[in-house]
Structures are given as structure tokens and as C-alpha cells.
XYZ file of N, CA, C and O in Angstrom:
616
model
N 85.640 66.234 40.731
C 84.472 67.172 40.638
C 83.200 66.333 40.329
O 83.136 65.466 39.450
N 82.128 66.658 41.143
C 80.870 66.036 40.791
C 80.245 66.396 39.582
O 80.295 67.512 39.147
N 79.553 65.405 39.005
C 78.782 65.729 37.812
C 77.480 66.507 38.013
O 77.090 66.479 39.232
N 76.932 66.970 37.096
C 75.627 67.671 37.296
C 74.597 66.713 37.959
O 73.851 66.947 38.827
N 74.632 65.438 37.410
C 73.633 64.449 38.008
C 74.021 64.057 39.406
O 73.015 64.064 40.151
N 75.056 63.989 39.687
C 75.530 63.692 41.045
C 75.189 64.788 41.988
O 74.409 64.664 43.183
N 75.382 65.967 41.669
C 74.991 67.264 42.374
C 73.415 67.250 42.560
O 73.006 67.632 43.615
N 72.648 66.948 41.534
C 71.200 67.178 41.570
C 70.697 66.198 42.760
O 69.758 66.661 43.530
N 71.247 65.103 42.952
C 70.824 64.085 44.017
C 71.132 64.657 45.319
O 70.479 63.936 46.414
N 71.820 65.672 45.523
C 72.192 66.145 46.852
C 71.224 67.314 47.256
O 71.268 67.850 48.422
N 70.290 67.681 46.423
C 69.354 68.788 46.663
C 68.038 68.399 47.345
O 67.391 67.630 46.732
N 67.711 68.984 48.393
C 66.532 68.504 49.110
C 65.213 69.017 48.288
O 64.296 68.280 48.384
N 65.556 69.891 47.481
C 64.462 70.305 46.541
C 63.951 69.224 45.715
O 62.770 69.138 45.213
N 64.984 68.295 45.290
C 64.699 67.164 44.475
C 64.620 65.842 45.186
O 64.578 64.837 44.665
N 64.347 65.884 46.510
C 64.169 64.726 47.248
C 63.069 63.821 46.673
O 61.997 64.236 46.338
N 63.304 62.475 46.605
C 62.597 61.469 46.118
C 62.083 61.553 44.655
O 61.065 60.968 44.274
N 62.791 62.424 43.880
C 62.472 62.505 42.432
C 63.071 61.191 41.842
O 64.234 60.829 42.176
N 62.474 60.552 41.088
C 62.884 59.245 40.494
C 64.167 59.430 39.670
O 64.466 60.480 39.020
N 65.110 58.465 39.695
C 66.403 58.660 39.019
C 66.168 58.930 37.575
O 66.995 59.738 36.957
N 65.292 58.510 36.963
C 65.146 58.748 35.540
C 64.824 60.179 35.165
O 65.324 60.830 34.209
N 64.033 60.874 36.110
C 63.701 62.269 36.071
C 65.049 63.053 36.302
O 65.266 64.069 35.620
N 65.787 62.570 37.397
C 67.052 63.289 37.630
C 67.948 63.179 36.498
O 68.685 64.160 36.134
N 68.005 62.029 35.770
C 68.923 61.949 34.615
C 68.464 62.947 33.506
O 69.248 63.534 32.968
N 67.113 63.129 33.227
C 66.563 64.056 32.203
C 66.905 65.387 32.593
O 67.486 66.223 31.776
N 66.786 65.748 33.877
C 67.121 67.204 34.325
C 68.467 67.416 34.277
O 68.972 68.539 33.929
N 69.445 66.484 34.558
C 70.783 66.771 34.434
C 71.343 66.940 32.989
O 72.240 67.643 32.906
N 70.535 66.512 32.089
C 70.968 66.733 30.657
C 70.607 68.184 30.222
O 71.166 68.589 29.320
N 69.811 68.941 31.085
C 69.304 70.197 30.769
C 70.225 71.188 31.478
O 70.428 72.358 31.066
N 70.647 70.835 32.709
C 71.398 71.829 33.509
C 72.879 71.857 33.305
O 73.407 70.833 32.688
N 73.523 72.876 33.628
C 74.936 73.133 33.425
C 75.623 74.065 34.580
O 74.737 74.938 35.018
N 76.701 73.826 34.909
C 77.334 74.566 36.108
C 77.607 75.914 35.610
O 78.210 76.123 34.448
N 77.471 76.938 36.614
C 77.835 78.309 36.285
C 78.349 78.907 37.566
O 78.275 78.297 38.513
N 79.148 79.844 37.366
C 79.814 80.649 38.523
C 79.478 82.145 38.370
O 79.579 82.713 37.255
N 79.144 82.879 39.522
C 78.875 84.231 39.564
C 79.735 84.890 40.598
O 79.725 84.557 41.694
N 80.812 85.750 40.147
C 81.785 86.272 41.321
C 81.010 87.255 42.280
O 79.882 87.833 41.958
N 81.397 87.372 43.488
C 80.872 88.253 44.337
C 80.535 89.669 43.819
O 81.392 90.178 42.979
N 79.329 90.119 44.035
C 78.926 91.499 43.547
C 78.310 91.454 42.123
O 77.697 92.398 41.732
N 78.360 90.399 41.407
C 77.713 90.288 40.085
C 76.205 90.219 40.178
O 75.801 89.388 40.905
N 75.589 90.966 39.419
C 74.162 90.988 39.439
C 73.705 89.855 38.455
O 74.085 89.802 37.256
N 72.964 88.949 38.982
C 72.449 87.699 38.286
C 71.234 88.111 37.334
O 71.227 87.739 36.085
N 70.383 88.936 37.875
C 69.142 89.465 37.099
C 68.658 90.682 37.859
O 68.862 90.784 39.073
N 67.929 91.464 37.169
C 67.232 92.655 37.646
C 65.653 92.333 37.689
O 65.256 91.778 36.811
N 65.085 93.005 38.701
C 63.626 92.903 38.816
C 63.142 93.393 37.461
O 63.540 94.545 36.964
N 62.006 92.813 36.926
C 61.368 93.210 35.617
C 62.036 92.731 34.435
O 61.387 92.780 33.443
N 63.248 92.177 34.399
C 63.972 91.642 33.299
C 63.190 90.341 32.886
O 62.505 89.717 33.781
N 63.383 89.910 31.657
C 62.761 88.645 31.262
C 63.360 87.409 32.017
O 64.609 87.474 32.161
N 62.593 86.528 32.491
C 62.998 85.494 33.422
C 62.950 84.218 32.469
O 62.056 83.809 31.959
N 64.300 83.577 32.322
C 64.451 82.478 31.419
C 65.020 81.405 32.124
O 65.210 80.241 31.301
N 65.588 81.278 33.245
C 66.163 80.355 33.961
C 65.971 80.175 35.383
O 65.154 81.003 35.879
N 66.443 79.106 36.018
C 66.438 78.966 37.455
C 67.776 78.235 37.757
O 68.386 77.673 36.925
N 68.084 78.285 39.163
C 69.377 77.778 39.553
C 69.273 77.046 40.788
O 68.475 77.423 41.528
N 70.073 76.080 40.903
C 70.175 75.276 42.217
C 71.644 75.722 42.631
O 72.509 75.507 42.029
N 71.632 76.293 43.809
C 72.809 76.991 44.405
C 73.646 75.882 45.117
O 73.260 75.176 46.019
N 74.836 75.509 44.634
C 75.700 74.553 45.247
C 76.589 75.232 46.267
O 77.077 74.413 47.084
N 77.028 76.489 46.074
C 77.913 77.118 47.023
C 77.635 78.643 46.791
O 77.358 79.123 45.731
N 78.053 79.379 47.965
C 77.919 80.814 47.793
C 76.614 81.331 48.514
O 75.922 80.735 49.163
N 76.381 82.587 48.196
C 75.124 83.281 48.586
C 74.582 84.248 47.537
O 75.395 84.966 46.898
N 73.244 84.311 47.452
C 72.604 85.278 46.522
C 71.674 86.010 47.330
O 70.838 85.645 48.163
N 71.731 87.466 47.194
C 70.883 88.367 47.813
C 69.662 88.608 46.839
O 69.928 89.094 45.793
N 68.390 88.409 47.448
C 67.309 88.718 46.564
C 66.876 90.123 47.117
O 66.833 90.415 48.321
N 66.779 90.989 46.075
C 66.306 92.400 46.415
C 65.076 92.863 45.713
O 64.510 92.263 44.719
N 64.465 93.836 46.145
C 63.254 94.399 45.703
C 63.504 95.941 45.562
O 63.934 96.670 46.533
N 63.305 96.605 44.422
C 63.521 97.977 44.310
C 62.437 98.746 44.846
O 61.174 98.567 44.541
N 62.613 99.744 45.705
C 61.729 100.533 46.429
C 62.076 101.978 46.017
O 63.165 102.474 46.375
N 61.126 102.584 45.232
C 61.377 104.003 44.958
C 61.724 104.894 46.170
O 61.180 104.739 47.182
N 62.812 105.574 46.055
C 63.278 106.600 46.949
C 64.133 105.857 48.067
O 64.798 106.466 49.007
N 64.204 104.499 48.124
C 64.969 103.799 49.052
C 65.969 102.915 48.400
O 66.907 102.238 49.016
N 65.874 102.659 47.103
C 66.927 101.792 46.227
C 66.461 100.350 46.397
O 65.381 99.921 46.659
N 67.452 99.533 46.285
C 67.184 98.010 46.319
C 67.378 97.660 47.768
O 68.328 97.886 48.542
N 66.179 96.995 48.328
C 66.229 96.569 49.547
C 66.350 94.894 49.671
O 65.755 94.189 48.824
N 67.289 94.408 50.423
C 67.357 93.037 50.651
C 66.179 92.399 51.270
O 65.797 92.812 52.267
N 65.692 91.374 50.570
C 64.561 90.598 51.019
C 64.915 89.395 51.619
O 64.403 89.033 52.653
N 65.925 88.656 51.016
C 66.345 87.374 51.507
C 67.550 86.971 51.007
O 68.004 87.512 49.910
N 68.414 86.127 51.663
C 69.717 85.668 51.154
C 69.522 84.243 51.056
O 69.068 83.482 51.998
N 69.715 83.622 49.872
C 69.810 82.280 49.531
C 71.205 81.755 49.557
O 72.140 82.411 49.203
N 71.342 80.511 49.999
C 72.528 79.957 50.180
C 72.554 78.451 49.522
O 71.647 78.066 48.954
N 73.667 77.717 49.807
C 73.854 76.423 49.353
C 72.623 75.550 49.617
O 72.056 75.637 50.748
N 72.195 74.913 48.533
C 71.013 74.015 48.629
C 69.726 74.714 48.366
O 68.705 74.087 48.183
N 69.770 76.051 48.182
C 68.526 76.738 47.802
C 68.218 76.820 46.304
O 69.192 76.662 45.450
N 67.129 77.188 45.905
C 66.703 77.255 44.565
C 66.531 78.804 44.327
O 65.924 79.454 45.091
N 66.990 79.336 43.243
C 66.923 80.634 42.920
C 66.197 80.635 41.500
O 66.517 80.081 40.592
N 64.972 81.499 41.555
C 64.226 81.540 40.376
C 62.922 80.728 40.160
O 63.091 79.551 40.235
N 61.805 81.463 40.068
C 60.656 80.761 39.812
C 59.785 81.590 38.789
O 58.758 81.151 38.207
N 60.227 82.816 38.401
C 59.400 83.690 37.592
C 59.370 83.154 36.187
O 58.449 83.532 35.301
N 60.299 82.327 35.647
C 60.226 81.714 34.319
C 59.123 80.807 34.035
O 58.775 80.551 32.887
N 58.349 80.440 35.152
C 57.232 79.528 34.884
C 56.044 80.098 34.611
O 55.015 79.585 33.909
N 55.742 81.417 34.813
C 54.542 82.041 34.659
C 54.566 83.328 33.839
O 55.315 84.213 33.922
N 53.747 83.450 32.836
C 53.664 84.613 32.059
C 53.365 85.905 32.969
O 52.661 85.709 33.911
N 53.904 86.996 32.683
C 54.701 87.328 31.491
C 56.171 87.044 31.636
O 57.038 87.509 30.775
N 56.569 86.072 32.548
C 57.983 85.643 32.736
C 58.940 86.833 32.690
O 59.822 86.976 32.139
N 58.563 87.565 33.937
C 59.508 88.604 34.308
C 59.958 88.410 35.769
O 59.115 87.862 36.519
N 61.120 88.703 35.994
C 61.654 88.647 37.483
C 60.804 89.492 38.300
O 60.612 90.730 38.264
N 60.402 88.986 39.539
C 59.624 89.612 40.596
C 60.604 90.288 41.450
O 60.172 91.264 42.344
N 61.811 89.907 41.541
C 62.838 90.368 42.509
C 64.018 90.522 41.537
O 64.231 89.964 40.477
N 65.099 91.102 42.147
C 66.476 91.113 41.545
C 67.357 90.161 42.408
O 66.961 89.706 43.476
N 68.468 89.729 41.848
C 69.457 88.888 42.460
C 70.754 89.239 42.332
O 71.146 89.541 41.015
N 71.691 89.262 43.268
C 73.034 89.621 43.059
C 73.838 88.545 43.861
O 73.402 88.108 44.959
N 75.022 88.225 43.355
C 75.880 87.271 44.082
C 76.468 87.987 45.308
O 77.249 88.938 45.162
N 76.100 87.659 46.471
C 76.645 88.219 47.752
C 78.032 87.620 48.202
O 78.681 88.264 48.866
N 78.222 86.413 47.825
C 79.448 85.658 47.967
C 79.588 84.804 46.725
O 78.556 84.357 46.291
N 80.730 84.643 46.173
C 80.891 83.793 44.885
C 79.836 82.612 44.856
O 79.911 81.859 45.787
N 79.101 82.605 43.901
C 78.032 81.555 43.544
C 78.593 80.590 42.596
O 78.977 80.916 41.544
N 78.286 79.217 42.958
C 78.504 78.210 42.177
C 77.038 77.515 42.142
O 76.349 77.375 43.157
N 76.558 77.262 40.879
C 75.267 76.794 40.726
C 75.062 75.893 39.603
O 75.891 75.931 38.606
N 73.865 75.292 39.494
C 73.388 74.499 38.330
C 72.360 75.434 37.695
O 71.371 75.615 38.326
N 72.565 75.791 36.510
C 71.497 76.634 35.824
C 70.735 75.729 34.875
O 71.239 74.938 34.231
N 69.412 76.005 34.916
C 68.398 75.438 33.991
C 67.690 76.506 33.095
O 67.344 77.448 33.456
N 67.680 76.065 31.820
C 66.887 76.822 30.882
C 65.366 76.556 31.093
O 65.011 75.398 30.871
N 64.554 77.555 31.475
C 63.113 77.322 31.804
C 62.308 76.732 30.650
O 61.471 75.925 30.839
N 62.676 77.243 29.453
C 61.841 76.737 28.226
C 62.176 75.284 28.023
O 61.372 74.486 27.767
N 63.400 74.871 28.189
C 63.759 73.359 27.998
C 63.057 72.528 29.239
O 62.623 71.378 28.932
N 63.145 73.061 30.490
C 62.381 72.379 31.393
C 60.853 72.212 31.201
O 60.279 71.252 31.352
N 60.295 73.237 30.789
C 58.890 73.274 30.450
C 58.429 72.304 29.270
O 57.532 71.545 29.332
N 59.369 72.189 28.259
C 59.176 71.258 27.119
C 59.342 69.816 27.790
O 58.533 68.954 27.459
N 60.247 69.553 28.588
C 60.498 68.333 29.289
C 59.162 67.946 30.133
O 58.673 66.814 30.082
N 58.718 68.834 30.774
C 57.387 68.754 31.546
C 56.222 68.340 30.803
O 55.417 67.580 31.081
N 56.110 69.091 29.650
C 55.028 68.803 28.576
C 55.079 67.264 28.168
O 54.041 66.718 27.948
N 56.404 66.861 28.054
C 56.557 65.521 27.427
C 56.273 64.501 28.532
O 56.020 63.325 28.212
N 56.485 64.934 29.804
C 56.380 64.012 30.766
C 55.426 64.680 31.950
O 56.025 65.312 32.840
N 54.151 64.662 31.705
C 53.309 65.340 32.666
C 53.382 64.977 34.212
O 53.245 65.742 35.032
N 53.758 63.765 34.546
C 53.990 63.378 35.935
C 55.182 64.196 36.570
O 55.211 64.794 37.700
N 56.226 64.315 35.683
C 57.343 65.122 36.184
C 57.000 66.597 36.330
O 57.290 67.405 37.121
N 56.053 67.078 35.253
C 55.787 68.341 35.261
C 54.784 68.743 36.461
O 55.126 69.848 37.114
N 53.940 67.894 37.031
C 53.094 68.169 38.083
C 53.998 68.061 39.349
O 53.768 68.875 40.316
N 54.919 67.182 39.327
C 55.758 67.056 40.581
C 56.573 68.358 40.764
O 56.760 68.945 41.821
N 57.243 68.809 39.559
C 58.020 70.057 39.583
C 57.129 71.240 40.021
O 57.646 72.217 40.777
N 56.044 71.188 39.482
C 55.130 72.385 39.739
C 54.781 72.477 41.205
O 54.791 73.582 41.814
N 54.510 71.298 41.953
C 54.278 71.347 43.276
C 55.413 71.710 44.146
O 55.236 72.527 45.046
N 56.571 71.477 43.704
C 57.784 71.815 44.437
C 58.008 73.328 44.304
O 58.443 73.871 45.151
N 57.754 73.807 43.047
C 58.052 75.235 42.895
C 56.921 76.109 43.530
O 57.252 77.086 44.084
N 55.735 75.558 43.626
C 54.667 76.332 44.257
C 55.035 76.399 45.671
O 54.934 77.474 46.379
N 55.532 75.389 46.313
C 55.977 75.387 47.675
C 57.142 76.378 47.978
O 57.127 77.226 48.919
N 58.024 76.434 47.106
C 59.076 77.406 47.046
C 58.533 78.909 46.933
O 58.995 79.769 47.699
N 57.562 79.198 46.179
C 57.134 80.384 46.044
C 56.381 80.869 47.254
O 56.536 81.980 47.687
N 55.639 79.872 47.789
C 54.873 80.276 49.098
C 55.888 80.630 50.276
O 55.812 81.721 50.948
N 57.056 79.925 50.184
C 58.097 80.288 51.285
C 58.701 81.578 50.947
O 59.078 82.384 51.820
N 58.994 81.826 49.785
C 59.517 83.104 49.302
C 58.758 84.319 49.511
O 59.234 85.349 50.082
N 57.450 84.221 49.258
C 56.546 85.254 49.630
C 56.386 85.584 51.048
O 56.286 86.684 51.504
N 56.427 84.372 51.841
C 56.223 84.556 53.319
C 57.510 85.284 53.863
O 57.414 86.133 54.651
N 58.682 84.926 53.311
C 59.919 85.612 53.734
C 59.848 87.108 53.386
O 60.290 87.944 54.106
N 59.296 87.343 52.176
C 59.223 88.656 51.714
C 58.291 89.551 52.726
O 58.657 90.679 53.010
N 57.151 88.957 52.971
C 56.284 89.556 53.808
C 56.912 89.876 55.191
O 56.818 91.021 55.780
N 57.583 88.946 55.680
C 58.233 89.143 57.037
C 59.304 90.316 56.952
O 59.449 91.107 57.871
N 60.232 90.283 55.802
C 61.215 91.294 55.695
C 60.421 92.689 55.514
O 61.018 93.702 56.253
N 59.340 92.836 54.834
C 58.712 94.067 54.720
C 58.093 94.606 55.991
O 58.290 95.763 56.285
N 57.676 93.705 56.825
C 57.139 93.981 58.197
C 58.453 94.627 58.973
O 58.247 95.573 59.711
N 59.608 93.952 58.841
C 60.650 94.444 59.578
C 61.059 95.757 59.125
O 61.497 96.619 59.845
N 60.984 96.045 57.812
C 61.401 97.350 57.294
C 60.339 98.488 57.615
O 60.852 99.612 57.955
N 59.194 98.240 57.465
C 58.274 99.140 57.642
C 57.367 99.119 59.008
O 56.660 100.161 59.230
N 57.490 98.020 59.785
C 56.831 97.991 60.940
C 55.339 97.925 60.784
O 54.702 97.930 59.779
N 54.732 97.940 61.999
C 53.311 97.983 61.991
C 52.805 99.447 61.898
O 53.490 100.259 62.510
N 51.530 99.697 61.397
C 51.116 101.068 61.304
C 50.716 101.372 62.666
O 50.343 100.603 63.704
N 50.868 102.789 63.027
C 50.555 103.226 64.365
C 49.119 102.917 64.573
O 48.156 102.913 63.823
N 48.763 102.654 65.836
C 47.435 102.381 66.338
C 46.585 103.718 66.295
O 46.862 104.755 66.593
């Protein structure tokens, strides 16, 4: 079985991150499993973690009054789950449920932030990576909402 450190080196999200930073991040992360159907978090709850998905699938959903939880995007192996832990008020902007048994590396956001404050270069690098992730996620949400609601009538 691969160690957390070995697994981190396989994520494109962490491409070209120096080995010393991967070593530090691996000391913060630990492996977790969520069975199919388990809710990982609800929209609006306190956001304290993020995950690197090593296998399985996670459905990101958005609660729409009168329509229930609407699937926005499905994350799979190699994807990053969670960015809301980075920004006050640190509440989830979406919900997440294991669509297929998920194996992941979980990181405590507070510990990652502390590490980033101790090493500003690592902090800036991770911030840029997460901002790119946020932009991708928001674009996917926009496209899904267009699919759901279509264009307004002319």
C-alpha cells in the first residue's frame, strides 16, 4: 500500500511541488474512506478540510428550494474536493456525497494554513493552485445551471 507521501506525488494538482513541501503536506494528510451514499458534507456547514481523491466518485450538489439537491459536478480519482475552508466564513458552498466508494487523503485546513504561514512560498503556490480549482469549479457550476434552466426566452 502506498504511503500518503507516495500518493501525493501522483496528483497533477501538486505537479512540480518541491519534495520538501510534499513531505510537509504528507505529514498533515491522512487516508480516509467514505462508502457509497455517505454524505461527506452539507452546503452551509463549517468547512474544515479538503481531500485529494485517490479512487471513487463524489457528487457535488447544490440545494435548490422546491427542487432538492441538484448534482452540479462529479469528482473522480485525481480531483480535489473542497476549497471553502480557505475563506471566511469557512462554510461549504456546495454539498458532497460519495457517489461511489471514495478513498482519499484528507487535510485539516487549519493545519495547512498554519504551514502556509510558516512557509509563504508554499502558501502562495497552494493559493494559486486552489484559485485555479475554484475557477474551474465555478465554470462547471455555471454550465450545469445553464443545462438545468436553459436560456431565457427571447
